[in-house]
mmCIF file of C-alpha atoms in Angstrom:
data_model
loop_
_atom_site.group_PDB
_atom_site.id
_atom_site.type_symbol
_atom_site.label_atom_id
_atom_site.label_comp_id
_atom_site.label_asym_id
_atom_site.label_seq_id
_atom_site.Cartn_x
_atom_site.Cartn_y
_atom_site.Cartn_z
ATOM 1 C CA MET A 1 -44.766 -31.396 63.219
ATOM 2 C CA ALA A 2 -46.531 -30.345 60.051
ATOM 3 C CA SER A 3 -49.066 -27.560 60.561
ATOM 4 C CA ALA A 4 -52.552 -27.294 59.064
ATOM 5 C CA SER A 5 -51.439 -24.711 56.504
ATOM 6 C CA LYS A 6 -48.411 -26.801 55.531
ATOM 7 C CA PRO A 7 -49.448 -30.423 55.829
ATOM 8 C CA TYR A 8 -46.101 -31.761 54.614
ATOM 9 C CA ARG A 9 -42.489 -31.151 55.533
ATOM 10 C CA ARG A 10 -39.750 -31.910 53.078
ATOM 11 C CA LEU A 11 -37.300 -34.672 53.949
ATOM 12 C CA PRO A 12 -33.671 -34.428 52.822
ATOM 13 C CA GLY A 13 -32.706 -35.773 49.420
ATOM 14 C CA THR A 14 -33.747 -35.503 45.787
ATOM 15 C CA GLY A 15 -33.317 -38.317 43.310
ATOM 16 C CA TYR A 16 -34.344 -39.303 39.815
ATOM 17 C CA ARG A 17 -35.950 -42.383 38.368
ATOM 18 C CA TYR A 18 -33.469 -42.644 35.506
ATOM 19 C CA LEU A 19 -34.899 -43.803 32.190
ATOM 20 C CA ILE A 20 -31.416 -44.981 31.177
ATOM 21 C CA PRO A 21 -28.344 -45.693 33.357
ATOM 22 C CA GLY A 22 -26.625 -42.646 34.861
ATOM 23 C CA TRP A 23 -23.328 -43.200 33.020
ATOM 24 C CA THR A 24 -25.205 -43.246 29.692
ATOM 25 C CA ILE A 25 -26.598 -39.799 30.493
ATOM 26 C CA VAL A 26 -23.030 -38.552 31.068
ATOM 27 C CA LEU A 27 -21.973 -39.962 27.684
ATOM 28 C CA LEU A 28 -25.079 -38.558 25.992
ATOM 29 C CA PHE A 29 -24.220 -35.134 27.387
ATOM 30 C CA PHE A 30 -21.260 -35.014 24.999
ATOM 31 C CA VAL A 31 -23.538 -35.881 22.067
ATOM 32 C CA ILE A 32 -26.770 -33.959 22.652
ATOM 33 C CA GLY A 33 -25.661 -31.562 25.382
ATOM 34 C CA ILE A 34 -28.127 -30.320 27.965
ATOM 35 C CA PHE A 35 -30.939 -32.313 26.328
ATOM 36 C CA ALA A 36 -29.409 -35.438 27.909
ATOM 37 C CA LEU A 37 -31.156 -34.318 31.103
ATOM 38 C CA PHE A 38 -34.468 -35.371 29.552
ATOM 39 C CA PHE A 39 -33.368 -38.948 30.174
ATOM 40 C CA ARG A 40 -33.169 -38.375 33.918
ATOM 41 C CA GLY A 41 -36.822 -39.311 34.224
ATOM 42 C CA ARG A 42 -39.033 -38.252 37.099
ATOM 43 C CA ARG A 43 -37.684 -36.302 40.038
ATOM 44 C CA VAL A 44 -38.377 -37.993 43.372
ATOM 45 C CA GLN A 45 -38.695 -36.408 46.814
ATOM 46 C CA LEU A 46 -40.005 -37.564 50.174
ATOM 47 C CA TRP A 47 -42.321 -35.458 52.305
ATOM 48 C CA GLN A 48 -43.252 -36.062 55.904
ATOM 49 C CA GLY A 49 -46.973 -35.837 56.675
ATOM 50 C CA GLU A 50 -48.994 -36.190 59.867
ATOM 51 C CA GLU A 51 -50.120 -39.761 59.214
ATOM 52 C CA HIS A 52 -48.129 -40.857 56.238
ATOM 53 C CA LEU A 53 -44.930 -40.523 54.317
ATOM 54 C CA LEU A 54 -45.572 -38.979 50.902
ATOM 55 C CA PHE A 55 -43.508 -40.145 47.933
ATOM 56 C CA VAL A 56 -43.661 -37.437 45.249
ATOM 57 C CA GLU A 57 -42.573 -37.891 41.633
ATOM 58 C CA TRP A 58 -42.502 -34.924 39.263
ATOM 59 C CA ASP A 59 -42.202 -35.286 35.481
ATOM 60 C CA GLY A 60 -42.131 -31.592 34.604
ATOM 61 C CA SER A 61 -45.853 -31.058 34.280
ATOM 62 C CA ARG A 62 -47.504 -33.458 36.724
ATOM 63 C CA GLU A 63 -46.874 -34.670 40.239
ATOM 64 C CA TYR A 64 -47.537 -38.284 41.159
ATOM 65 C CA TYR A 65 -48.134 -39.278 44.762
ATOM 66 C CA LYS A 66 -47.766 -42.444 46.784
ATOM 67 C CA ARG A 67 -48.722 -42.543 50.436
ATOM 68 C CA PHE A 68 -47.106 -44.801 52.987
ATOM 69 C CA PRO A 69 -49.135 -44.641 56.237
ATOM 70 C CA TYR A 70 -46.816 -44.831 59.248
ATOM 71 C CA ARG A 71 -48.893 -47.666 60.717
ATOM 72 C CA ASP A 72 -48.254 -49.813 57.617
ATOM 73 C CA ILE A 73 -44.508 -49.345 57.160
ATOM 74 C CA GLN A 74 -42.909 -52.690 57.884
ATOM 75 C CA ALA A 75 -39.254 -51.951 57.221
ATOM 76 C CA PHE A 76 -36.640 -49.702 55.706
ATOM 77 C CA ILE A 77 -33.880 -51.530 53.864
ATOM 78 C CA VAL A 78 -30.633 -49.949 52.793
ATOM 79 C CA GLN A 79 -28.115 -51.615 50.518
ATOM 80 C CA GLY A 80 -24.584 -50.240 50.303
ATOM 81 C CA THR A 81 -23.373 -49.697 46.709
ATOM 82 C CA ASN A 82 -19.986 -49.279 45.013
ATOM 83 C CA GLU A 83 -21.209 -46.365 42.911
ATOM 84 C CA GLY A 84 -19.551 -43.808 45.205
ATOM 85 C CA ARG A 85 -16.141 -45.490 44.969
ATOM 86 C CA ILE A 86 -16.363 -45.733 41.170
ATOM 87 C CA ILE A 87 -17.293 -42.043 40.830
ATOM 88 C CA SER A 88 -14.464 -41.089 43.229
ATOM 89 C CA ALA A 89 -11.966 -43.121 41.185
ATOM 90 C CA ILE A 90 -13.108 -41.517 37.902
ATOM 91 C CA LEU A 91 -12.974 -37.996 39.348
ATOM 92 C CA ALA A 92 -9.557 -38.648 40.910
ATOM 93 C CA ALA A 93 -8.277 -39.919 37.547
ATOM 94 C CA VAL A 94 -9.562 -36.776 35.787
ATOM 95 C CA VAL A 95 -7.917 -34.538 38.430
ATOM 96 C CA LEU A 96 -4.635 -36.432 38.050
ATOM 97 C CA ILE A 97 -4.713 -36.277 34.245
ATOM 98 C CA PHE A 98 -5.395 -32.516 34.140
ATOM 99 C CA GLY A 99 -2.908 -31.910 36.967
ATOM 100 C CA ALA A 100 -0.186 -33.813 35.081
ATOM 101 C CA LEU A 101 -1.021 -31.982 31.838
ATOM 102 C CA ALA A 102 -0.806 -28.653 33.705
ATOM 103 C CA LEU A 103 2.633 -29.549 35.045
ATOM 104 C CA ALA A 104 3.785 -30.631 31.582
ATOM 105 C CA ALA A 105 2.381 -27.518 29.832
ATOM 106 C CA GLY A 106 5.000 -24.938 28.868
ATOM 107 C CA ASP A 107 2.629 -22.035 28.217
ATOM 108 C CA PRO A 108 1.608 -20.273 31.507
ATOM 109 C CA GLY A 109 -1.862 -19.481 30.161
ATOM 110 C CA GLY A 110 -2.471 -23.122 29.234
ATOM 111 C CA ARG A 111 -1.116 -24.241 32.600
ATOM 112 C CA ILE A 112 -3.581 -21.998 34.465
ATOM 113 C CA ALA A 113 -6.481 -23.189 32.297
ATOM 114 C CA LEU A 114 -5.605 -26.843 32.947
ATOM 115 C CA LEU A 115 -5.203 -26.180 36.672
ATOM 116 C CA VAL A 116 -8.641 -24.526 36.736
ATOM 117 C CA VAL A 117 -10.155 -27.623 35.114
ATOM 118 C CA ALA A 118 -8.268 -29.906 37.549
ATOM 119 C CA GLY A 119 -9.429 -27.701 40.453
ATOM 120 C CA PHE A 120 -13.052 -27.871 39.283
ATOM 121 C CA PHE A 121 -12.973 -31.677 39.202
ATOM 122 C CA GLY A 122 -11.053 -31.647 42.503
ATOM 123 C CA LEU A 123 -13.890 -29.692 44.105
ATOM 124 C CA LEU A 124 -16.412 -32.171 42.700
ATOM 125 C CA LEU A 125 -14.326 -35.000 44.166
ATOM 126 C CA LEU A 126 -14.176 -33.259 47.540
ATOM 127 C CA GLY A 127 -17.928 -32.663 47.589
ATOM 128 C CA HIS A 128 -18.552 -36.263 46.569
ATOM 129 C CA ALA A 129 -16.208 -37.607 49.249
ATOM 130 C CA LEU A 130 -17.748 -35.409 51.956
ATOM 131 C CA SER A 131 -21.247 -36.676 51.105
ATOM 132 C CA GLY A 132 -20.252 -40.123 52.351
ATOM 133 C CA PRO A 133 -20.874 -43.642 51.070
ATOM 134 C CA THR A 134 -23.616 -44.320 48.530
ATOM 135 C CA CYS A 135 -26.541 -46.655 48.953
ATOM 136 C CA LYS A 136 -29.910 -47.751 47.622
ATOM 137 C CA GLY A 137 -32.859 -47.254 49.932
ATOM 138 C CA PHE A 138 -36.107 -49.207 50.020
ATOM 139 C CA ILE A 139 -39.341 -49.017 51.958
ATOM 140 C CA ARG A 140 -41.406 -52.108 52.576
ATOM 141 C CA THR A 141 -45.087 -52.497 53.364
ATOM 142 C CA ALA A 142 -47.267 -55.609 53.339
ATOM 143 C CA VAL A 143 -47.903 -55.252 49.616
ATOM 144 C CA GLN A 144 -44.891 -53.546 48.079
ATOM 145 C CA LEU A 145 -41.172 -52.926 48.145
ATOM 146 C CA GLU A 146 -40.524 -49.444 46.794
ATOM 147 C CA GLU A 147 -37.126 -48.065 45.946
ATOM 148 C CA LEU A 148 -36.456 -44.569 47.302
ATOM 149 C CA PRO A 149 -34.266 -42.865 44.658
ATOM 150 C CA SER A 150 -33.949 -39.723 46.791
ATOM 151 C CA LEU A 151 -31.981 -41.601 49.444
ATOM 152 C CA THR A 152 -28.731 -42.474 47.708
ATOM 153 C CA ARG A 153 -26.373 -41.552 50.539
ATOM 154 C CA LEU A 154 -26.094 -43.627 53.693
ATOM 155 C CA ARG A 155 -25.826 -40.587 55.957
ATOM 156 C CA ARG A 156 -28.906 -38.995 54.411
ATOM 157 C CA PHE A 157 -30.816 -42.262 54.696
ATOM 158 C CA ARG A 158 -30.034 -42.491 58.420
ATOM 159 C CA LYS A 159 -31.009 -38.875 58.918
ATOM 160 C CA VAL A 160 -34.401 -39.478 57.283
ATOM 161 C CA LEU A 161 -34.865 -42.665 59.279
ATOM 162 C CA GLU A 162 -34.174 -40.805 62.525
ATOM 163 C CA ARG A 163 -36.836 -38.246 61.606
ATOM 164 C CA LEU A 164 -39.398 -40.888 60.703
ATOM 165 C CA ARG A 165 -38.715 -43.373 63.500
ATOM 166 C CA PRO A 166 -40.632 -41.457 66.239
ATOM 167 C CA LEU A 167 -43.658 -41.075 63.955
ATOM 168 C CA ILE A 168 -43.666 -44.760 63.012
ATOM 169 C CA GLU A 169 -43.178 -45.813 66.621
ATOM 170 C CA ALA A 170 -46.000 -43.519 67.707
ATOM 171 C CA ALA A 171 -48.264 -45.278 65.191
ATOM 172 C CA GLN A 172 -47.068 -48.850 65.760
ATOM 173 C CA GLY A 173 -45.315 -49.007 69.105
ATOM 174 C CA GLN A 174 -41.690 -49.790 69.825
ATOM 175 C CA LEU A 175 -39.899 -52.982 68.977
ATOM 176 C CA ALA A 176 -37.161 -54.036 71.405
ATOM 177 C CA SER A 177 -34.167 -55.831 69.883
ATOM 178 C CA GLY A 178 -34.766 -58.985 71.968
ATOM 179 C CA GLU A 179 -38.403 -58.989 70.934
ATOM 180 C CA ILE A 180 -37.727 -59.571 67.218
ATOM 181 C CA GLN A 181 -36.641 -63.200 67.585
ATOM 182 C CA ALA A 182 -39.581 -64.039 69.844
ATOM 183 C CA ARG A 183 -42.024 -62.410 67.423
ATOM 184 C CA MET A 184 -40.486 -64.212 64.446
ATOM 185 C CA GLN A 185 -40.819 -67.567 66.242
ATOM 186 C CA GLU A 186 -44.373 -66.785 67.297
ATOM 187 C CA ALA A 187 -45.292 -65.804 63.759
ATOM 188 C CA SER A 188 -43.727 -68.917 62.230
ATOM 189 C CA GLN A 189 -45.444 -71.242 64.734
ATOM 190 C CA THR A 190 -48.949 -69.760 64.689
ATOM 191 C CA PRO A 191 -50.575 -69.649 61.297
ATOM 192 C CA SER A 192 -52.278 -66.289 60.873
ATOM 193 C CA GLY A 193 -55.965 -66.075 60.111
ATOM 194 C CA GLY A 194 -56.494 -69.778 60.670
ATOM 195 C CA GLU A 195 -59.741 -71.061 62.050
ATOM 196 C CA THR A 196 -59.875 -73.608 64.816
ATOM 197 C CA ILE A 197 -62.659 -76.157 64.794
ATOM 198 C CA PRO A 198 -63.888 -77.788 68.016
ATOM 199 C CA GLY A 199 -61.462 -80.678 67.640
ATOM 200 C CA GLY A 200 -58.599 -78.205 67.831
ATOM 201 C CA THR A 201 -57.430 -78.679 64.254
ATOM 202 C CA VAL A 202 -56.676 -75.774 61.950
ATOM 203 C CA ARG A 203 -58.832 -76.008 58.820
ATOM 204 C CA TYR A 204 -57.023 -73.399 56.757
ATOM 205 C CA VAL A 205 -53.999 -71.222 57.106
ATOM 206 C CA VAL A 206 -53.084 -67.842 55.662
ATOM 207 C CA ASP A 207 -49.318 -67.859 55.275
ATOM 208 C CA ASP A 208 -49.332 -65.015 52.812
ATOM 209 C CA PRO A 209 -51.775 -62.108 53.220
ATOM 210 C CA ASN A 210 -51.801 -61.602 49.456
ATOM 211 C CA ALA A 211 -52.550 -65.200 48.554
ATOM 212 C CA PRO A 212 -55.772 -67.155 49.103
ATOM 213 C CA PRO A 213 -55.964 -69.224 52.301
ATOM 214 C CA ARG A 214 -54.443 -72.701 52.084
ATOM 215 C CA ILE A 215 -56.825 -75.471 53.165
ATOM 216 C CA ILE A 216 -55.334 -78.132 55.393
ATOM 217 C CA PRO A 217 -57.035 -81.507 55.127
ATOM 218 C CA MET B 1 -44.623 -60.898 49.357
ATOM 219 C CA ASN B 2 -44.277 -63.131 52.407
ATOM 220 C CA ALA B 3 -45.022 -61.591 55.764
ATOM 221 C CA GLN B 4 -42.299 -61.660 58.439
ATOM 222 C CA THR B 5 -39.480 -62.171 55.943
ATOM 223 C CA ILE B 6 -37.206 -59.566 54.465
ATOM 224 C CA GLN B 7 -35.422 -60.237 51.199
ATOM 225 C CA CYS B 8 -32.046 -58.911 50.166
ATOM 226 C CA PRO B 9 -32.680 -56.341 47.388
ATOM 227 C CA ARG B 10 -29.724 -57.719 45.410
ATOM 228 C CA CYS B 11 -30.044 -61.520 45.542
ATOM 229 C CA LYS B 12 -33.734 -61.675 46.591
ATOM 230 C CA ARG B 13 -32.885 -64.291 49.227
ATOM 231 C CA GLU B 14 -34.230 -64.113 52.743
ATOM 232 C CA VAL B 15 -32.264 -62.081 55.277
ATOM 233 C CA GLY B 16 -32.205 -63.550 58.781
ATOM 234 C CA GLU B 17 -33.520 -61.708 61.821
ATOM 235 C CA THR B 18 -29.955 -61.317 63.112
ATOM 236 C CA SER B 19 -29.563 -58.515 60.552
ATOM 237 C CA PHE B 20 -32.631 -56.631 61.785
ATOM 238 C CA ASN B 21 -32.288 -53.301 63.602
ATOM 239 C CA GLN B 22 -28.501 -53.357 63.741
ATOM 240 C CA PRO B 23 -26.841 -49.956 64.188
ATOM 241 C CA ASP B 24 -24.500 -50.485 61.240
ATOM 242 C CA LEU B 25 -24.346 -52.286 57.902
ATOM 243 C CA THR B 26 -24.289 -56.082 58.006
ATOM 244 C CA GLN B 27 -23.553 -58.638 55.284
ATOM 245 C CA CYS B 28 -26.257 -60.493 53.408
ATOM 246 C CA PRO B 29 -25.671 -64.189 54.283
ATOM 247 C CA SER B 30 -26.252 -65.223 50.647
ATOM 248 C CA CYS B 31 -24.575 -62.628 48.412
ATOM 249 C CA GLY B 32 -22.465 -60.631 50.870
ATOM 250 C CA ALA B 33 -24.126 -57.297 50.004
ATOM 251 C CA SER B 34 -23.912 -54.629 52.714
ATOM 252 C CA LEU B 35 -27.343 -54.221 54.246
ATOM 253 C CA GLN B 36 -29.060 -52.380 57.029
ATOM 254 C CA VAL B 37 -32.584 -53.474 57.833
ATOM 255 C CA GLN B 38 -34.789 -51.473 60.164
ATOM 256 C CA VAL B 39 -37.990 -53.331 60.956
ATOM 257 C CA PHE B 40 -41.116 -52.129 62.744
ATOM 258 C CA PRO B 41 -43.951 -53.991 64.535
ATOM 259 C CA ALA B 42 -46.132 -53.884 61.382
ATOM 260 C CA LEU B 43 -43.889 -56.623 59.968
ATOM 261 C CA PHE B 44 -45.340 -59.062 62.501
ATOM 262 C CA ARG B 45 -48.936 -57.914 62.257
ATOM 263 C CA ARG B 46 -51.397 -60.600 61.285
ATOM 264 C CA PHE B 47 -53.900 -59.992 58.540
ATOM 265 C CA ALA B 48 -57.435 -61.248 58.751
ATOM 266 C CA PRO B 49 -58.400 -63.098 55.580
ATOM 267 C CA GLY B 50 -60.696 -61.115 53.267
ATOM 268 C CA THR B 51 -64.297 -62.206 52.849
ATOM 269 C CA ASP B 52 -65.854 -63.168 49.546
ATOM 270 C CA GLY B 53 -69.438 -62.602 50.716
ATOM 271 C CA GLU B 54 -71.985 -65.071 52.016
ATOM 272 C CA LEU B 55 -74.456 -66.723 49.636
ATOM 273 C CA LEU B 56 -78.175 -66.013 49.985
ATOM 274 C CA MET B 57 -79.861 -68.636 52.123
ATOM 275 C CA VAL B 58 -83.419 -67.323 52.488
ATOM 276 C CA GLU B 59 -85.761 -66.250 49.693
ATOM 277 C CA GLY B 60 -86.410 -62.474 49.759
ATOM 278 C CA GLU B 61 -83.298 -61.641 51.749
ATOM 279 C CA SER B 62 -81.483 -58.454 50.693
ATOM 280 C CA SER B 63 -78.848 -59.197 48.126
ATOM 281 C CA CYS B 64 -75.764 -57.408 46.864
ATOM 282 C CA PHE B 65 -76.395 -54.948 44.020
ATOM 283 C CA TYR B 66 -73.442 -56.314 42.066
ATOM 284 C CA HIS B 67 -73.761 -59.994 43.061
ATOM 285 C CA PRO B 68 -77.464 -60.915 43.238
ATOM 286 C CA LYS B 69 -76.679 -64.355 44.642
ATOM 287 C CA LYS B 70 -74.772 -62.948 47.603
ATOM 288 C CA LYS B 71 -76.122 -61.608 50.869
ATOM 289 C CA ALA B 72 -76.031 -57.838 51.457
ATOM 290 C CA GLU B 73 -73.854 -56.939 54.400
ATOM 291 C CA VAL B 74 -73.536 -53.163 54.351
ATOM 292 C CA PRO B 75 -74.875 -50.212 52.306
ATOM 293 C CA CYS B 76 -72.508 -47.977 50.360
ATOM 294 C CA ASP B 77 -71.974 -44.709 52.263
ATOM 295 C CA ALA B 78 -72.026 -42.723 49.027
ATOM 296 C CA CYS B 79 -74.825 -44.207 46.884
ATOM 297 C CA GLY B 80 -76.677 -46.391 49.388
ATOM 298 C CA ARG B 81 -76.527 -49.551 47.282
ATOM 299 C CA PHE B 82 -76.350 -52.810 49.217
ATOM 300 C CA MET B 83 -73.013 -54.588 49.032
ATOM 301 C CA CYS B 84 -71.724 -58.032 49.913
ATOM 302 C CA GLY B 85 -68.443 -58.556 51.773
ATOM 303 C CA LEU B 86 -66.541 -58.793 48.499
ATOM 304 C CA CYS B 87 -67.743 -55.411 47.185
ATOM 305 C CA ASP B 88 -67.266 -53.552 50.471
ATOM 306 C CA CYS B 89 -64.239 -51.253 50.093
ATOM 307 C CA GLN B 90 -63.321 -49.565 53.351
ATOM 308 C CA VAL B 91 -61.609 -46.218 52.909
ATOM 309 C CA LYS B 92 -60.901 -44.045 55.947
ATOM 310 C CA GLY B 93 -63.780 -45.585 57.904
ATOM 311 C CA GLN B 94 -66.240 -45.303 54.993
ATOM 312 C CA HIS B 95 -67.864 -48.260 53.242
ATOM 313 C CA LEU B 96 -67.841 -47.644 49.507
ATOM 314 C CA CYS B 97 -68.910 -49.741 46.556
ATOM 315 C CA PRO B 98 -66.353 -50.229 43.732
ATOM 316 C CA ALA B 99 -68.209 -47.780 41.424
ATOM 317 C CA CYS B 100 -68.240 -44.972 44.033
ATOM 318 C CA LEU B 101 -64.599 -45.667 44.854
ATOM 319 C CA GLU B 102 -63.677 -45.397 41.180
ATOM 320 C CA SER B 103 -65.780 -42.269 40.721
ATOM 321 C CA GLY B 104 -64.329 -40.699 43.898
ATOM 322 C CA HIS B 105 -60.839 -41.442 42.660
ATOM 323 C CA ARG B 106 -61.570 -39.949 39.246
ATOM 324 C CA LYS B 107 -63.302 -36.830 40.595
ATOM 325 C CA LYS B 108 -60.752 -36.483 43.431
ATOM 326 C CA THR B 109 -63.502 -36.301 46.043
ATOM 327 C CA ILE B 110 -62.010 -38.898 48.382
ATOM 328 C CA GLN B 111 -59.373 -37.270 50.515
ATOM 329 C CA GLY B 112 -56.106 -39.153 50.592
ATOM 330 C CA MET B 113 -56.706 -41.051 47.346
ATOM 331 C CA GLU B 114 -55.437 -38.422 44.941
ATOM 332 C CA ASP B 115 -52.430 -39.840 43.131
ATOM 333 C CA MET B 116 -51.720 -37.189 40.485
ATOM 334 C CA ARG B 117 -52.004 -33.433 39.996
ATOM 335 C CA MET B 118 -51.355 -31.251 36.973
ATOM 336 C CA LEU B 119 -49.151 -28.293 37.891
ATOM 337 C CA HIS B 120 -50.569 -25.568 35.645
ATOM 338 C CA ARG B 121 -49.433 -22.735 37.914
ATOM 339 C CA ARG B 122 -45.838 -23.887 37.704
ATOM 340 C CA GLN B 123 -46.151 -24.254 33.915
ATOM 341 C CA ALA B 124 -47.551 -20.716 33.662
ATOM 342 C CA PHE B 125 -44.632 -19.360 35.676
ATOM 343 C CA VAL B 126 -42.071 -21.223 33.544
ATOM 344 C CA LEU B 127 -43.737 -19.877 30.380
ATOM 345 C CA ALA B 128 -43.608 -16.353 31.807
ATOM 346 C CA LEU B 129 -39.847 -16.742 32.265
ATOM 347 C CA ILE B 130 -39.223 -17.778 28.647
ATOM 348 C CA PRO B 131 -38.775 -14.569 26.624
ATOM 349 C CA PHE B 132 -40.882 -15.158 23.499
ATOM 350 C CA LEU B 133 -43.992 -13.127 22.795
ATOM 351 C CA ILE B 134 -46.264 -16.146 22.525
ATOM 352 C CA THR B 135 -45.041 -17.532 25.890
ATOM 353 C CA GLY B 136 -46.066 -14.323 27.666
ATOM 354 C CA ILE B 137 -49.571 -14.576 26.228
ATOM 355 C CA ALA B 138 -49.745 -18.280 27.074
ATOM 356 C CA ALA B 139 -48.527 -17.594 30.639
ATOM 357 C CA ILE B 140 -51.272 -14.983 31.176
ATOM 358 C CA TYR B 141 -53.902 -17.301 29.704
ATOM 359 C CA MET B 142 -52.801 -20.231 31.904
ATOM 360 C CA ALA B 143 -52.552 -18.098 35.040
ATOM 361 C CA ILE B 144 -56.132 -16.838 34.556
ATOM 362 C CA ARG B 145 -57.583 -20.143 33.328
ATOM 363 C CA TYR B 146 -56.149 -22.235 36.184
ATOM 364 C CA ARG B 147 -56.056 -19.623 38.970
ATOM 365 C CA LYS B 148 -58.491 -21.588 41.151
ATOM 366 C CA GLU B 149 -57.020 -25.006 40.477
ATOM 367 C CA PRO B 150 -55.233 -26.556 43.456
ATOM 368 C CA GLY B 151 -51.516 -26.572 42.873
ATOM 369 C CA SER B 152 -49.025 -29.093 44.077
ATOM 370 C CA LEU B 153 -49.981 -31.031 47.196
ATOM 371 C CA VAL B 154 -46.634 -30.273 48.805
ATOM 372 C CA SER B 155 -45.792 -26.764 47.561
ATOM 373 C CA PRO B 156 -48.898 -25.069 46.143
ATOM 374 C CA MET B 157 -46.972 -22.009 44.774
ATOM 375 C CA HIS B 158 -49.846 -19.525 45.305
ATOM 376 C CA TRP B 159 -47.495 -16.726 44.306
ATOM 377 C CA ALA B 160 -47.068 -18.229 40.833
ATOM 378 C CA VAL B 161 -50.383 -16.812 39.510
ATOM 379 C CA PRO B 162 -49.654 -13.098 40.189
ATOM 380 C CA ALA B 163 -45.993 -13.606 39.259
ATOM 381 C CA SER B 164 -46.979 -15.161 35.903
ATOM 382 C CA LEU B 165 -49.444 -12.332 35.220
ATOM 383 C CA ILE B 166 -46.849 -9.661 35.988
ATOM 384 C CA LEU B 167 -44.006 -11.313 34.076
ATOM 385 C CA GLY B 168 -46.258 -12.209 31.131
ATOM 386 C CA SER B 169 -47.585 -8.622 30.940
ATOM 387 C CA LEU B 170 -44.049 -7.228 31.156
ATOM 388 C CA GLN B 171 -43.016 -9.557 28.359
ATOM 389 C CA ILE B 172 -45.846 -8.366 26.095
ATOM 390 C CA LEU B 173 -45.208 -4.710 26.972
ATOM 391 C CA GLY B 174 -41.504 -5.173 26.227
ATOM 392 C CA TYR B 175 -42.261 -6.638 22.816
ATOM 393 C CA LEU B 176 -44.794 -3.884 22.045
ATOM 394 C CA LEU B 177 -42.205 -1.279 23.007
ATOM 395 C CA LEU B 178 -39.653 -2.999 20.791
ATOM 396 C CA ILE B 179 -42.084 -3.027 17.842
ATOM 397 C CA VAL B 180 -42.879 0.677 18.368
ATOM 398 C CA LEU B 181 -39.170 1.520 18.480
ATOM 399 C CA ILE B 182 -38.463 -0.470 15.298
ATOM 400 C CA VAL B 183 -41.377 1.181 13.475
ATOM 401 C CA LYS B 184 -40.272 4.654 14.596
ATOM 402 C CA SER B 185 -36.667 4.125 13.631
#
């Protein structure tokens, strides 16, 4: 648990809200060098608080905060992506190309240099493969669906979820797997926020908490 | 956003409850995207409809400060003005009028509503690390000027102020020494 002196505990993962697609940044690196990193946008991290999950964005000079109270978190959604496979394929191709060039090189010095480059990309490939499949994570409340750029690996996402689950369940209670269907049916049958007049008829219904009530004649 | 329904982030179509709380990835029935959906009881919570404030019925009855034709329901906990149901903003158990809420947000007096902080301490430390004469002076100035300012909400970096002062001073001393050596030689 977070102590009074340290109200937040860092959750695994750091991501960026890219201003341009990631592959464009890689291409730009060859044009403007290290300055391509300016296009990474804000750095995103998640911090675990006592009552809420804190979403922190940092732009280099300011920090921006969004709070997600545990009692209001409705769902975590994770979508598997192909990004990991594409990156693996590109890295494997680079390793193969430099490996083949090293084998074909006659000069021993050149061969070692090419093998070092192939080894460097091979290590990147290994690290990438060990990190597991990639994903996009989202958090949903009654009023928003927020992407979590810091959770881009499935394993990391599950790890974070396992750390947050007890806190959310402590705030909301547990939801048994058989209970979901019953609750869905109950929710779809009973209009929320409706008012019953003596005759037993519902005068208005609130199907969407963010929209005005719908009057039923 | 509809309550009780979860949409696929890719195709924006509704995902059935059979996909909820599964231990592994499942397929979106519409687009086939791999999904894992973990839902919590808040998804099924019902929301009471908001009130727009009752109209005044009796002459001389207390009215809302912002809507004179509406009945006052509660006073603002900060300024004491009467508010109707529409103006009543409840924040952490407090009833606040829109003006006090806005002012509290601006002045950062309402705990838990702060959404941005300038990180001057971190900037001072970064400046102290950059080896130009002017950056050392700027680092010392920033460290002194913003020494009492709260740092980051998550990692306040209290050590950054003395570190910036020391590094900035060392930078200036180094440059002074360099100038003296050049002049002497």
